[in-house]
mmCIF file of C-alpha atoms and ligand atoms in Angstrom:
data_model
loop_
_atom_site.group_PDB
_atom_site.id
_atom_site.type_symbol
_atom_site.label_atom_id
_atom_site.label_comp_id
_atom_site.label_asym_id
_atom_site.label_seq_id
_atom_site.Cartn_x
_atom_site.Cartn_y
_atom_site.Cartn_z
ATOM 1 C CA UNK M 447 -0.947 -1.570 -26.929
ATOM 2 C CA UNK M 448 1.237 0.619 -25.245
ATOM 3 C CA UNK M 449 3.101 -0.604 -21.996
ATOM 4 C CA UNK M 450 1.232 0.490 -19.403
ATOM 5 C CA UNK M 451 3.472 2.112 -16.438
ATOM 6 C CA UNK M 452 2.725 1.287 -12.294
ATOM 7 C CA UNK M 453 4.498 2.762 -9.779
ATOM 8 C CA UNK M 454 4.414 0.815 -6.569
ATOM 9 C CA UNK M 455 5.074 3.197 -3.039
ATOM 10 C CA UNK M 456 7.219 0.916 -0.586
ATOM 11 C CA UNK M 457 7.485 -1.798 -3.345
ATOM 12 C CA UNK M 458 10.372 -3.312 -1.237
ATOM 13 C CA UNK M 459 8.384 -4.084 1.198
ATOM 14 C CA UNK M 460 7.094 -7.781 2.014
ATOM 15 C CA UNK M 461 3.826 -6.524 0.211
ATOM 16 C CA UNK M 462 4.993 -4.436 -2.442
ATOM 17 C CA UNK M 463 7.709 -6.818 -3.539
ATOM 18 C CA UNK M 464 5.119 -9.079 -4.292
ATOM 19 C CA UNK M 465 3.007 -6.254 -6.367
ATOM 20 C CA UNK M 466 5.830 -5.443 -8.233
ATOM 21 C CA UNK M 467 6.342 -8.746 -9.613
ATOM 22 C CA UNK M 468 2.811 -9.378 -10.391
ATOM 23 C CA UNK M 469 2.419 -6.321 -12.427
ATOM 24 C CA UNK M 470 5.902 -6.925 -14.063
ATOM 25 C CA UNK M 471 4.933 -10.689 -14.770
ATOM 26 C CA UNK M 472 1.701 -8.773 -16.677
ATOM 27 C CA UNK M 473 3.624 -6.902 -18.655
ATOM 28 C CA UNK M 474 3.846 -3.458 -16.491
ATOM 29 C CA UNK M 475 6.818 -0.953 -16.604
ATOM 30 C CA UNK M 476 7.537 -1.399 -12.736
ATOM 31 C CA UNK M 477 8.499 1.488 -10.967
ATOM 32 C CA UNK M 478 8.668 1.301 -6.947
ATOM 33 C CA UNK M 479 10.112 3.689 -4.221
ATOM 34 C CA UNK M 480 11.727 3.295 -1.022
ATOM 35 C CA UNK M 481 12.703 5.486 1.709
ATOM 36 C CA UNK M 482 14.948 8.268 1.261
ATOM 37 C CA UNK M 483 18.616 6.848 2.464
ATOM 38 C CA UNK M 484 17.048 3.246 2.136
ATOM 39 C CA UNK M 485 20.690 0.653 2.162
ATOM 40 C CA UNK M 486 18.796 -2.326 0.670
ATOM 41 C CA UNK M 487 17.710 -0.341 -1.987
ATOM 42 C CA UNK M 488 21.020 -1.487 -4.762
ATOM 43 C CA UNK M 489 20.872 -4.798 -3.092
ATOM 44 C CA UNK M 490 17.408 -5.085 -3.734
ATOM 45 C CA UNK M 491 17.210 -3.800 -7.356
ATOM 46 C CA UNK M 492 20.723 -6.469 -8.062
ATOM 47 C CA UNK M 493 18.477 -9.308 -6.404
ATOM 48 C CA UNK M 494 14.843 -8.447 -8.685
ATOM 49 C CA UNK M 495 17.336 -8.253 -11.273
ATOM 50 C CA UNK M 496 18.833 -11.622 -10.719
ATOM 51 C CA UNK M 497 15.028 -12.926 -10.839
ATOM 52 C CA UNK M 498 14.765 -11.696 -14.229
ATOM 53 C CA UNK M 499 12.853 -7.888 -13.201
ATOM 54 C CA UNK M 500 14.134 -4.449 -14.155
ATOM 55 C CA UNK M 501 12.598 -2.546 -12.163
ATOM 56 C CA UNK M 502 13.401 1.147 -11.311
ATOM 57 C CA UNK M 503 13.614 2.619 -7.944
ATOM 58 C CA UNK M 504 13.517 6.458 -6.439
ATOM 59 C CA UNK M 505 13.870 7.405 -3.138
ATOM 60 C CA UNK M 506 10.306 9.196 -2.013
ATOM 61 C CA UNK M 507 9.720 10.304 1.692
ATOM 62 C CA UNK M 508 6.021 9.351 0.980
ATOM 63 C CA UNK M 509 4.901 11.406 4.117
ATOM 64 C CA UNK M 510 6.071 14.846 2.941
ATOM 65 C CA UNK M 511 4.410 16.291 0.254
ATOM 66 C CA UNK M 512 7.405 18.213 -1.651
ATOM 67 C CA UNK M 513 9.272 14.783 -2.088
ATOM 68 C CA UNK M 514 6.518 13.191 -4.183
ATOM 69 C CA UNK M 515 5.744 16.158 -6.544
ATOM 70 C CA UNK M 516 9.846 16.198 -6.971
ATOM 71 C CA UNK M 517 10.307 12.407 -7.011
ATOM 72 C CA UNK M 518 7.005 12.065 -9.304
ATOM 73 C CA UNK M 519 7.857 15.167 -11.244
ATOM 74 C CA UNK M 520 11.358 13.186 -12.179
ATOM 75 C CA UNK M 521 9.719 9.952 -12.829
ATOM 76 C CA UNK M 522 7.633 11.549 -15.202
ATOM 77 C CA UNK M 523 10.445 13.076 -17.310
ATOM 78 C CA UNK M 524 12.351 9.853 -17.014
ATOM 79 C CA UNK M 525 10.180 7.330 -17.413
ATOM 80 C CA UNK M 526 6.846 8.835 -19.243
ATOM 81 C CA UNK M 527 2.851 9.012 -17.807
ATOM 82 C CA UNK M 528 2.104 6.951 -14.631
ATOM 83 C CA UNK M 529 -0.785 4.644 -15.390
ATOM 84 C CA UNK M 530 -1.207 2.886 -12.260
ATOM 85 C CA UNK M 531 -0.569 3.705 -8.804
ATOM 86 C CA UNK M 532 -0.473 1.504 -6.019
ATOM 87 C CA UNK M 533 -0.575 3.453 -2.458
ATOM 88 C CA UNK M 534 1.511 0.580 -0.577
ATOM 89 C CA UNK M 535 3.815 2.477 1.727
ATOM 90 C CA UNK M 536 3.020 2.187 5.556
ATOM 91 C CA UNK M 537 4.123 1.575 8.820
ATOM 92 C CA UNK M 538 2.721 0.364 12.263
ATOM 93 C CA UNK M 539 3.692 2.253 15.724
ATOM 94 C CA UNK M 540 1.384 -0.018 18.122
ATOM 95 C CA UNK M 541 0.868 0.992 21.322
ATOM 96 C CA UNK M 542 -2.389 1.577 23.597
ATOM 97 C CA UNK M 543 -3.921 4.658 23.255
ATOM 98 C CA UNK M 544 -3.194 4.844 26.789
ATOM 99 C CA UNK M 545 0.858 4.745 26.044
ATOM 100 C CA UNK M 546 0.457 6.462 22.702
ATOM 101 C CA UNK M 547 2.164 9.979 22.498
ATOM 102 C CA UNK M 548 1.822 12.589 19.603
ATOM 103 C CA UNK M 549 4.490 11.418 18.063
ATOM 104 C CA UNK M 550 3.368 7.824 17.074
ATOM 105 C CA UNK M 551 0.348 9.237 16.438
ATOM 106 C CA UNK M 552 1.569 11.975 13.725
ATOM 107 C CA UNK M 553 4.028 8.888 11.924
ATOM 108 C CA UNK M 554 1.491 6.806 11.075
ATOM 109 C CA UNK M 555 -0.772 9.317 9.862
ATOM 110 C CA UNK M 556 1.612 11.157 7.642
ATOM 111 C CA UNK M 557 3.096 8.016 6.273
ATOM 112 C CA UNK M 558 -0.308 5.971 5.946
ATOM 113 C CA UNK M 559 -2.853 8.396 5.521
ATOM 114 C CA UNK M 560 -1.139 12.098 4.114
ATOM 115 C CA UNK M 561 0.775 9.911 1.683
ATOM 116 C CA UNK M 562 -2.570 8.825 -0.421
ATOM 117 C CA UNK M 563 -3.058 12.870 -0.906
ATOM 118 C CA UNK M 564 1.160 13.458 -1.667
ATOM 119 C CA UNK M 565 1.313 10.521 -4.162
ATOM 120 C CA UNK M 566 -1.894 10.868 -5.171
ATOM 121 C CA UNK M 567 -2.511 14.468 -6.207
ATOM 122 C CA UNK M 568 0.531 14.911 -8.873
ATOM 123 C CA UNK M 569 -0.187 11.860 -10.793
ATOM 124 C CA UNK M 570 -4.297 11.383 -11.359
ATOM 125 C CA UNK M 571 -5.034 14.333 -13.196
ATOM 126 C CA UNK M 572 -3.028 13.561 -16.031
ATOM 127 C CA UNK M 573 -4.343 9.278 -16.093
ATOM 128 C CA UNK M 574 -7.597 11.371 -16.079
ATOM 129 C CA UNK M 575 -6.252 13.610 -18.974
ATOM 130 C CA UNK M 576 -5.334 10.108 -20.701
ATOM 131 C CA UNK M 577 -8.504 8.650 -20.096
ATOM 132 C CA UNK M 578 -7.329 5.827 -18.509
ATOM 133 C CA UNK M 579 -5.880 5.224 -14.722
ATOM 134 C CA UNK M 580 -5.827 3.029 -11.699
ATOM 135 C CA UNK M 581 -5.604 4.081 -8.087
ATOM 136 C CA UNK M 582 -5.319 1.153 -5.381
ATOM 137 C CA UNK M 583 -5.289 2.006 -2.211
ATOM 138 C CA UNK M 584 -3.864 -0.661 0.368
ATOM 139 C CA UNK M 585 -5.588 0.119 3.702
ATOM 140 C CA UNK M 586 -6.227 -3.104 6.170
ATOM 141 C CA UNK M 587 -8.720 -4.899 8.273
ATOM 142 C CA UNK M 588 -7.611 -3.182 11.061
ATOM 143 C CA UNK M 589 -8.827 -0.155 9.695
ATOM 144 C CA UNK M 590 -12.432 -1.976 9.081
ATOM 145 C CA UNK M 591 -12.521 -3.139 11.867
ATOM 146 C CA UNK M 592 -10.321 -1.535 14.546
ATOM 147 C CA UNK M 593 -7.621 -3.439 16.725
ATOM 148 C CA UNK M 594 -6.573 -3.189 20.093
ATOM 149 C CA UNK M 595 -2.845 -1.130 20.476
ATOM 150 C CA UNK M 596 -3.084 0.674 16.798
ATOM 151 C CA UNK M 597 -5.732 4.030 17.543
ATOM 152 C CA UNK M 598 -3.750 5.089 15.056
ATOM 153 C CA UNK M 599 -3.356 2.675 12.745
ATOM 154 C CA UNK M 600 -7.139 1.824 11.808
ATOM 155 C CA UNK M 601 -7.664 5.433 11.980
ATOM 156 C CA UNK M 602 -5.451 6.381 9.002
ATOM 157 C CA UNK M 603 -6.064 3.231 7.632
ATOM 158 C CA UNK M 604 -9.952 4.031 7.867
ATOM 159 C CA UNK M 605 -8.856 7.603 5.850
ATOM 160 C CA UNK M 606 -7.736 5.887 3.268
ATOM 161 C CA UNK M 607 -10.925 4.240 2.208
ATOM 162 C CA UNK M 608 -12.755 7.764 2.550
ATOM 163 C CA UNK M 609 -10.477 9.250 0.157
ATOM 164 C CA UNK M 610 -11.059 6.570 -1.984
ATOM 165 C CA UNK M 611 -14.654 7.218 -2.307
ATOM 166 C CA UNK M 612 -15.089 10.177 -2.984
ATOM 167 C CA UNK M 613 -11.743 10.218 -5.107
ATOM 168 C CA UNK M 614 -13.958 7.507 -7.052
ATOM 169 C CA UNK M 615 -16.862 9.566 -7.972
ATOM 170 C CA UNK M 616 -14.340 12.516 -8.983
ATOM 171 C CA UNK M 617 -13.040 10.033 -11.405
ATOM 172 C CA UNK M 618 -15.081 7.823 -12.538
ATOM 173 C CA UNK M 619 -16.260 9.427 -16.271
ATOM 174 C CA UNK M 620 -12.152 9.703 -16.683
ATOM 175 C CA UNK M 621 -11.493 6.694 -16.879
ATOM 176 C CA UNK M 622 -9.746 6.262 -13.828
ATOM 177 C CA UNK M 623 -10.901 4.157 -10.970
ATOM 178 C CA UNK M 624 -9.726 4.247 -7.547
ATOM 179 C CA UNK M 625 -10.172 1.184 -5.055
ATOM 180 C CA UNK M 626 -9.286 0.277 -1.316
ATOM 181 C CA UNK M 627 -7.833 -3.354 -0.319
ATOM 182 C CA UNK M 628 -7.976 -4.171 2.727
ATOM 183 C CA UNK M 629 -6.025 -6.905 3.531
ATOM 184 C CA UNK M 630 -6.139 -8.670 6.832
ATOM 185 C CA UNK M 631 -2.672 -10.198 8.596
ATOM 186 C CA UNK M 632 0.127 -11.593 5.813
ATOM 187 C CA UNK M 633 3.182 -12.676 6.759
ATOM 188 C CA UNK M 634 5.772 -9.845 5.900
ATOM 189 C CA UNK M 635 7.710 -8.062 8.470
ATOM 190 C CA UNK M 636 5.144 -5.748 9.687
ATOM 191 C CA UNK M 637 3.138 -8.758 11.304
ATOM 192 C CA UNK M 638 6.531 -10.363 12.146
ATOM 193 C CA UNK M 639 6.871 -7.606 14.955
ATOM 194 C CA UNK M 640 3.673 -8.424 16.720
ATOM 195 C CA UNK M 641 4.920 -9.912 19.886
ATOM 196 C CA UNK M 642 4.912 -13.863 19.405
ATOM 197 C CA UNK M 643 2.775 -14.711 21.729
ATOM 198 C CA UNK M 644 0.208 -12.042 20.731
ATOM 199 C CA UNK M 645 -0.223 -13.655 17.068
ATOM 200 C CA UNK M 646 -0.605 -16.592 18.414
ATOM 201 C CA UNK M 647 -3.176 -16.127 21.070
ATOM 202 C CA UNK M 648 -4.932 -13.574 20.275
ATOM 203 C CA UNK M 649 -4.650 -12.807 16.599
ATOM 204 C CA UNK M 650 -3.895 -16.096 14.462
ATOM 205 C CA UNK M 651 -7.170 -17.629 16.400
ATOM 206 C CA UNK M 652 -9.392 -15.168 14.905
ATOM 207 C CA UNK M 653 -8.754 -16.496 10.800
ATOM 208 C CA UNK M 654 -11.323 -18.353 10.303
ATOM 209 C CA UNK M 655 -8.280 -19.622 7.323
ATOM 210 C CA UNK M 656 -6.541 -20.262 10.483
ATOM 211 C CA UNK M 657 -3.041 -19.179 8.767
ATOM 212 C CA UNK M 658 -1.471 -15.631 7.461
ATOM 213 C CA UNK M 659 -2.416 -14.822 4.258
ATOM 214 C CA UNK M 660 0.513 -15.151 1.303
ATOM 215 C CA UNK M 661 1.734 -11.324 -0.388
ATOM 216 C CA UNK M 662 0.848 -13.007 -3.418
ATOM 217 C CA UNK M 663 -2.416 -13.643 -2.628
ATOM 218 C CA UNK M 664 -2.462 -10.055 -2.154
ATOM 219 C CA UNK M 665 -0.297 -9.166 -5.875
ATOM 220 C CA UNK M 666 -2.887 -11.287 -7.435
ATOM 221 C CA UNK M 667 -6.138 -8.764 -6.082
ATOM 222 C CA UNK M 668 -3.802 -5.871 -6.947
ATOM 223 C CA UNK M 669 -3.431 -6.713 -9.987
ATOM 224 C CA UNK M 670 -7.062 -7.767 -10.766
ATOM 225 C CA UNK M 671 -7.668 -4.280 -9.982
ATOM 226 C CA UNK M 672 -5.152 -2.684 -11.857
ATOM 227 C CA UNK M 673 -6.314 -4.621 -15.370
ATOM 228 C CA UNK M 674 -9.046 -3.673 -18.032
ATOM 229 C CA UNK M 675 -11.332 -6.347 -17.080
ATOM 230 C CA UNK M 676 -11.723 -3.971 -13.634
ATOM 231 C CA UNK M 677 -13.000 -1.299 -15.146
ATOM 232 C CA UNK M 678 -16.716 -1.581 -13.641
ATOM 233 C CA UNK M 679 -15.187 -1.647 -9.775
ATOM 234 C CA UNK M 680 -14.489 1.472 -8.524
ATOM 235 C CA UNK M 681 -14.830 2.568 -4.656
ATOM 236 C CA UNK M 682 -15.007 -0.450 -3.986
ATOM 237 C CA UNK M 683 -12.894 -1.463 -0.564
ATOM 238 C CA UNK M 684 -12.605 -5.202 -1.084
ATOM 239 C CA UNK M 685 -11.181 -7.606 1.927
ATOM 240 C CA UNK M 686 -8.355 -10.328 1.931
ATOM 241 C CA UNK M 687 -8.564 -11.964 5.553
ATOM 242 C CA UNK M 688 -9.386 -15.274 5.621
ATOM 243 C CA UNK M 689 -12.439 -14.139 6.631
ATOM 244 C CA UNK M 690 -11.365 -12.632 10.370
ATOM 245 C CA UNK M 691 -13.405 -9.838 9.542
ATOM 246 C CA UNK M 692 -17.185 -9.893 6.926
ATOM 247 C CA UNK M 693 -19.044 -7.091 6.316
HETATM 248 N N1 CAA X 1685 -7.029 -7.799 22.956
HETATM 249 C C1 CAA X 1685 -7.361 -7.592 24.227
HETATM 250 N N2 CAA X 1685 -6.476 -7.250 25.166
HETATM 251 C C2 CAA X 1685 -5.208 -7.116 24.800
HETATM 252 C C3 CAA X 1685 -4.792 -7.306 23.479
HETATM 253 C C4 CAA X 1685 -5.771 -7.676 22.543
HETATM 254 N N3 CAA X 1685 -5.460 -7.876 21.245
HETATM 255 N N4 CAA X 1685 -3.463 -7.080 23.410
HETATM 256 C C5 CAA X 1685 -3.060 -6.749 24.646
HETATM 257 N N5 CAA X 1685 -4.091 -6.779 25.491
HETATM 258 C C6 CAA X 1685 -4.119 -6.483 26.915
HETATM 259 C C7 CAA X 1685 -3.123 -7.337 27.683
HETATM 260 O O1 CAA X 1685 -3.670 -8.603 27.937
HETATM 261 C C8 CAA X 1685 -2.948 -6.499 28.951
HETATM 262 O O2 CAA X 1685 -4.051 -6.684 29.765
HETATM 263 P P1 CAA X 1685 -3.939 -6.523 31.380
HETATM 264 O O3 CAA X 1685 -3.485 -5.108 31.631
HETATM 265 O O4 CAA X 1685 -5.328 -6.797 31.858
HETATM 266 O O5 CAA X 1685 -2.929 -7.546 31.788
HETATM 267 C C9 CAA X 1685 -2.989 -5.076 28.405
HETATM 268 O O6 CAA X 1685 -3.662 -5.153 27.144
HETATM 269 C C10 CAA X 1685 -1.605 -4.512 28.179
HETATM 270 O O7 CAA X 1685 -1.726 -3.161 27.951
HETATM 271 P P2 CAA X 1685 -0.450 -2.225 27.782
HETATM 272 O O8 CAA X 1685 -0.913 -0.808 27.617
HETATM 273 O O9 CAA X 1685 0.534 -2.495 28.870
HETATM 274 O O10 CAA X 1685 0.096 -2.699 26.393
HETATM 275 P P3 CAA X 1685 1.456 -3.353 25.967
HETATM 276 O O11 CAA X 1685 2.549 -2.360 26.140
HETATM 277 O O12 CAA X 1685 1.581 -4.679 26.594
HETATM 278 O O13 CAA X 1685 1.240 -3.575 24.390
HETATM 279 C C11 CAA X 1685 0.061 -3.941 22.343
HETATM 280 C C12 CAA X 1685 -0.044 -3.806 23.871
HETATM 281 C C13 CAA X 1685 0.891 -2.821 21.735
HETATM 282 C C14 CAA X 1685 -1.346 -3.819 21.821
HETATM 283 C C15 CAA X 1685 0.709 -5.283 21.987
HETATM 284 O O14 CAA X 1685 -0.050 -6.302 22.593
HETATM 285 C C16 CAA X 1685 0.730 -5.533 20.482
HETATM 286 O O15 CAA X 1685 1.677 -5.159 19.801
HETATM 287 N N6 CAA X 1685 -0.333 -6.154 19.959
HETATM 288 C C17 CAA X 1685 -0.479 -6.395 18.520
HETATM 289 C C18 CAA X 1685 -1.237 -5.255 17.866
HETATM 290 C C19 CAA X 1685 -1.556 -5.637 16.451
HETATM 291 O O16 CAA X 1685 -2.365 -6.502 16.182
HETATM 292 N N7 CAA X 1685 -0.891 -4.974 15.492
HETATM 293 C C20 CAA X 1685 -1.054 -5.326 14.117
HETATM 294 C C21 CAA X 1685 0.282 -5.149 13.410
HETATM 295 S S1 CAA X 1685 0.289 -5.834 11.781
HETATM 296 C C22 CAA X 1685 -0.590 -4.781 10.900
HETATM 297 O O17 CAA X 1685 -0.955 -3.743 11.331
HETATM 298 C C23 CAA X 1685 -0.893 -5.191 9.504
HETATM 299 C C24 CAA X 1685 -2.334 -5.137 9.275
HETATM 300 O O18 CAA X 1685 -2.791 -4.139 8.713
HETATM 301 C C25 CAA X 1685 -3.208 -6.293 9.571
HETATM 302 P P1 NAP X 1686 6.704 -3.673 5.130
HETATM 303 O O1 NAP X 1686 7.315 -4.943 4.666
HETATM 304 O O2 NAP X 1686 7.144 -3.052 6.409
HETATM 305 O O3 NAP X 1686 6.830 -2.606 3.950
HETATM 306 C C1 NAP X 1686 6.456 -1.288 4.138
HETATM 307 C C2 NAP X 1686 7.103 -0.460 3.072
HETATM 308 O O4 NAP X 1686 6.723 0.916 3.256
HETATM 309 C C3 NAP X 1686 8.607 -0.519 3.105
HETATM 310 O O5 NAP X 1686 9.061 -0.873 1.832
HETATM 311 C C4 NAP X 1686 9.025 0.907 3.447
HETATM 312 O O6 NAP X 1686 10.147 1.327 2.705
HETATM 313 C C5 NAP X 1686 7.842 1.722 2.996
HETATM 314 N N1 NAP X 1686 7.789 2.980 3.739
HETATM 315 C C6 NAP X 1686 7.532 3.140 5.064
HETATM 316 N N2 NAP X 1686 7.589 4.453 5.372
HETATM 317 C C7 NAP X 1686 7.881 5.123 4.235
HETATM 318 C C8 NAP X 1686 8.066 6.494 3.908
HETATM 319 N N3 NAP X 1686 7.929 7.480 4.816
HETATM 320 N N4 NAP X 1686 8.353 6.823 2.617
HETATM 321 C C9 NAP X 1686 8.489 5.857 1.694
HETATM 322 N N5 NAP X 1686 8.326 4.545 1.929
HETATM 323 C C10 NAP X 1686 8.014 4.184 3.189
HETATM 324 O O7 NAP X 1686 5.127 -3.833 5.288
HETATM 325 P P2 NAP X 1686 4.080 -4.648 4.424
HETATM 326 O O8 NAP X 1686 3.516 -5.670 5.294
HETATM 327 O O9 NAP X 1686 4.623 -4.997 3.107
HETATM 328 O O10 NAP X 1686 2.957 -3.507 4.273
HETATM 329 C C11 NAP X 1686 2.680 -2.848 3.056
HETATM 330 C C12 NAP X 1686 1.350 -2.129 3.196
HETATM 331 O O11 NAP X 1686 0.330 -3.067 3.456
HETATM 332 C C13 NAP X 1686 1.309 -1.125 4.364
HETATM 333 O O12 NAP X 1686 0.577 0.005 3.985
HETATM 334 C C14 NAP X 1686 0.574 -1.900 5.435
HETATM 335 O O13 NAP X 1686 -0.053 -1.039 6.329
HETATM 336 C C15 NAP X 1686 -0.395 -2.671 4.589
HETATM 337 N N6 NAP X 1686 -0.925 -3.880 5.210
HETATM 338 C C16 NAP X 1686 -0.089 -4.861 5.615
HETATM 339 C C17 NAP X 1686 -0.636 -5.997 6.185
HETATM 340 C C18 NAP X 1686 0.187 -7.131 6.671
HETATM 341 O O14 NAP X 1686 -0.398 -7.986 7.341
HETATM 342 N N7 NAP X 1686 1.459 -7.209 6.380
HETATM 343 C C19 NAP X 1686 -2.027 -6.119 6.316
HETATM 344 C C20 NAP X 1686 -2.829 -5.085 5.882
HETATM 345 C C21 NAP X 1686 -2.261 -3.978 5.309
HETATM 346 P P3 NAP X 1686 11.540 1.600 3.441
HETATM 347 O O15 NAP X 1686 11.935 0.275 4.042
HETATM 348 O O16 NAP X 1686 12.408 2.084 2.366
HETATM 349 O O17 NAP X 1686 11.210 2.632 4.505
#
């Protein structure tokens, strides 16, 4: 069979890092993207490397739409079909809705939410042309759920899941699926800036698991998802939360 090609948004990430090596341990063609102007980036790429992981990186401003049809449009030529795409990019701005301006609210909806339509919309109609596709989504508890300080947040997050299903039904005699995770609180950087004594009062208490979850544990869901043996789940928005949150 063919290598099969996934490109991972914000695959430098705490999450995506994780994806990335999962899918390259299964035999993908890794491709991830960072930031534009992103200074780990070489570092980065020399340290996967290192590990024993070629991966290739391009510099996507996932919230604007014209930098993923160009960034996509050059992956494509360089690198061949995209098989698999993993909608991992995202960011937090927490604050009360009281506090929150327009600002914070227009980040994390461009970045978390806009981004699933940018990345999205020049790569599935050609897996769908190929008969064959995967579209993971990586949304969050919070946006099951809601949390206190992130309106904004588990709105977008929320989105996602609605694009997936209908995105789902488009696809589904193509081939392609197109899934939501939705994982709850892992211990990467983005969790790392919760105040201290927040996670551990108010947030850590509430895991039944009664620890963060491990990015791996999360790589290894992905990549369920992303394999042949998945090809009966689609729409589906599966949690990862050490059960904080059951529906
Ligand atoms: N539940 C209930 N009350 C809470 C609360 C909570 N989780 N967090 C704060 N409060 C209360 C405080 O006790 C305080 O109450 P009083 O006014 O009665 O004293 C009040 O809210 C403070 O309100 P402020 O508007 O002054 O808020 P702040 O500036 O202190 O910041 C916050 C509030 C931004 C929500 C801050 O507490 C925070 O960052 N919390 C963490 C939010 C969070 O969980 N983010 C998740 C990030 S990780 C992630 O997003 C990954 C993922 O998908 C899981
Ligand atoms: P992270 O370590 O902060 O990684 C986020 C990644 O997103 C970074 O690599 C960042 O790349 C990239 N990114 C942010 N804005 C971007 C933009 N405009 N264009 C391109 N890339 C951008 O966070 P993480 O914890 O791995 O989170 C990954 C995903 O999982 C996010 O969508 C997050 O919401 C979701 N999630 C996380 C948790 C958790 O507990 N950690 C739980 C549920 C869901 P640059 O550094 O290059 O900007």
């Amino acid at each position: 069979m063919t290598q099969r090609t996934a490109v991972v948004t914000g695959g430098m990430g705490g999450l995506g890092e994780a994806i990335c090596i999962k899918l390259a341990r299964m035999g993908y063609k890794v491709i991830t993207t960072c930031s534009p102007g992103n200074t780990k980036r070489d570092e980065w790429l020399a340290d996967m490397k290192k590990q024993g992981f070629e991966f290739k990186a391009y510099e996507i401003d996932v919230a604007n739409f014209e930098s993923c049809q160009t960034a996509v449009a050059k992956i494509q030529s360089e690198c061949g079909p995209i098989d698999v795409l993993v909608n991992n990019a995202g960011i937090t701005r927490d604050t009360t809705f009281r506090k929150m301006d327009k600002a914070a609210w227009d980040a994390v909806m461009h970045t978390n939410l806009d981004s699933v339509f940018n990345m999205t919309k020049p790569v599935i109609d050609s897996m769908a042309e190929r008969g064959w596709g995967r579209v993971i989504n990586v949304s969050s508890v919070n946006g099951q759920k809601g949390a206190f300080g992130q309106t904004n947040y588990s709105a977008a997050k929320a989105g996602m899941h609605g694009f997936t299903k209908a995105a789902a039904l488009e696809y589904a005699k193509k081939g392609v699926t197109v899934n939501t995770i939705s994982p709850g609180y892992i211990g990467t950087k983005m969790v790392m800036a919760i105040p201290k004594e927040v996670l551990d009062s108010k947030i850590i208490p509430q895991i039944p698991i009664g620890r963060l979850g491990k990015p791996e544990e999360v790589a290894g869901l992905v990549a369920y998802l992303c394999s042949d043996e998945a090809a009966f789940v689609t729409g589906a928005n599966i949690a990862i939360n050490g059960g904080q949150h059951m529906q």
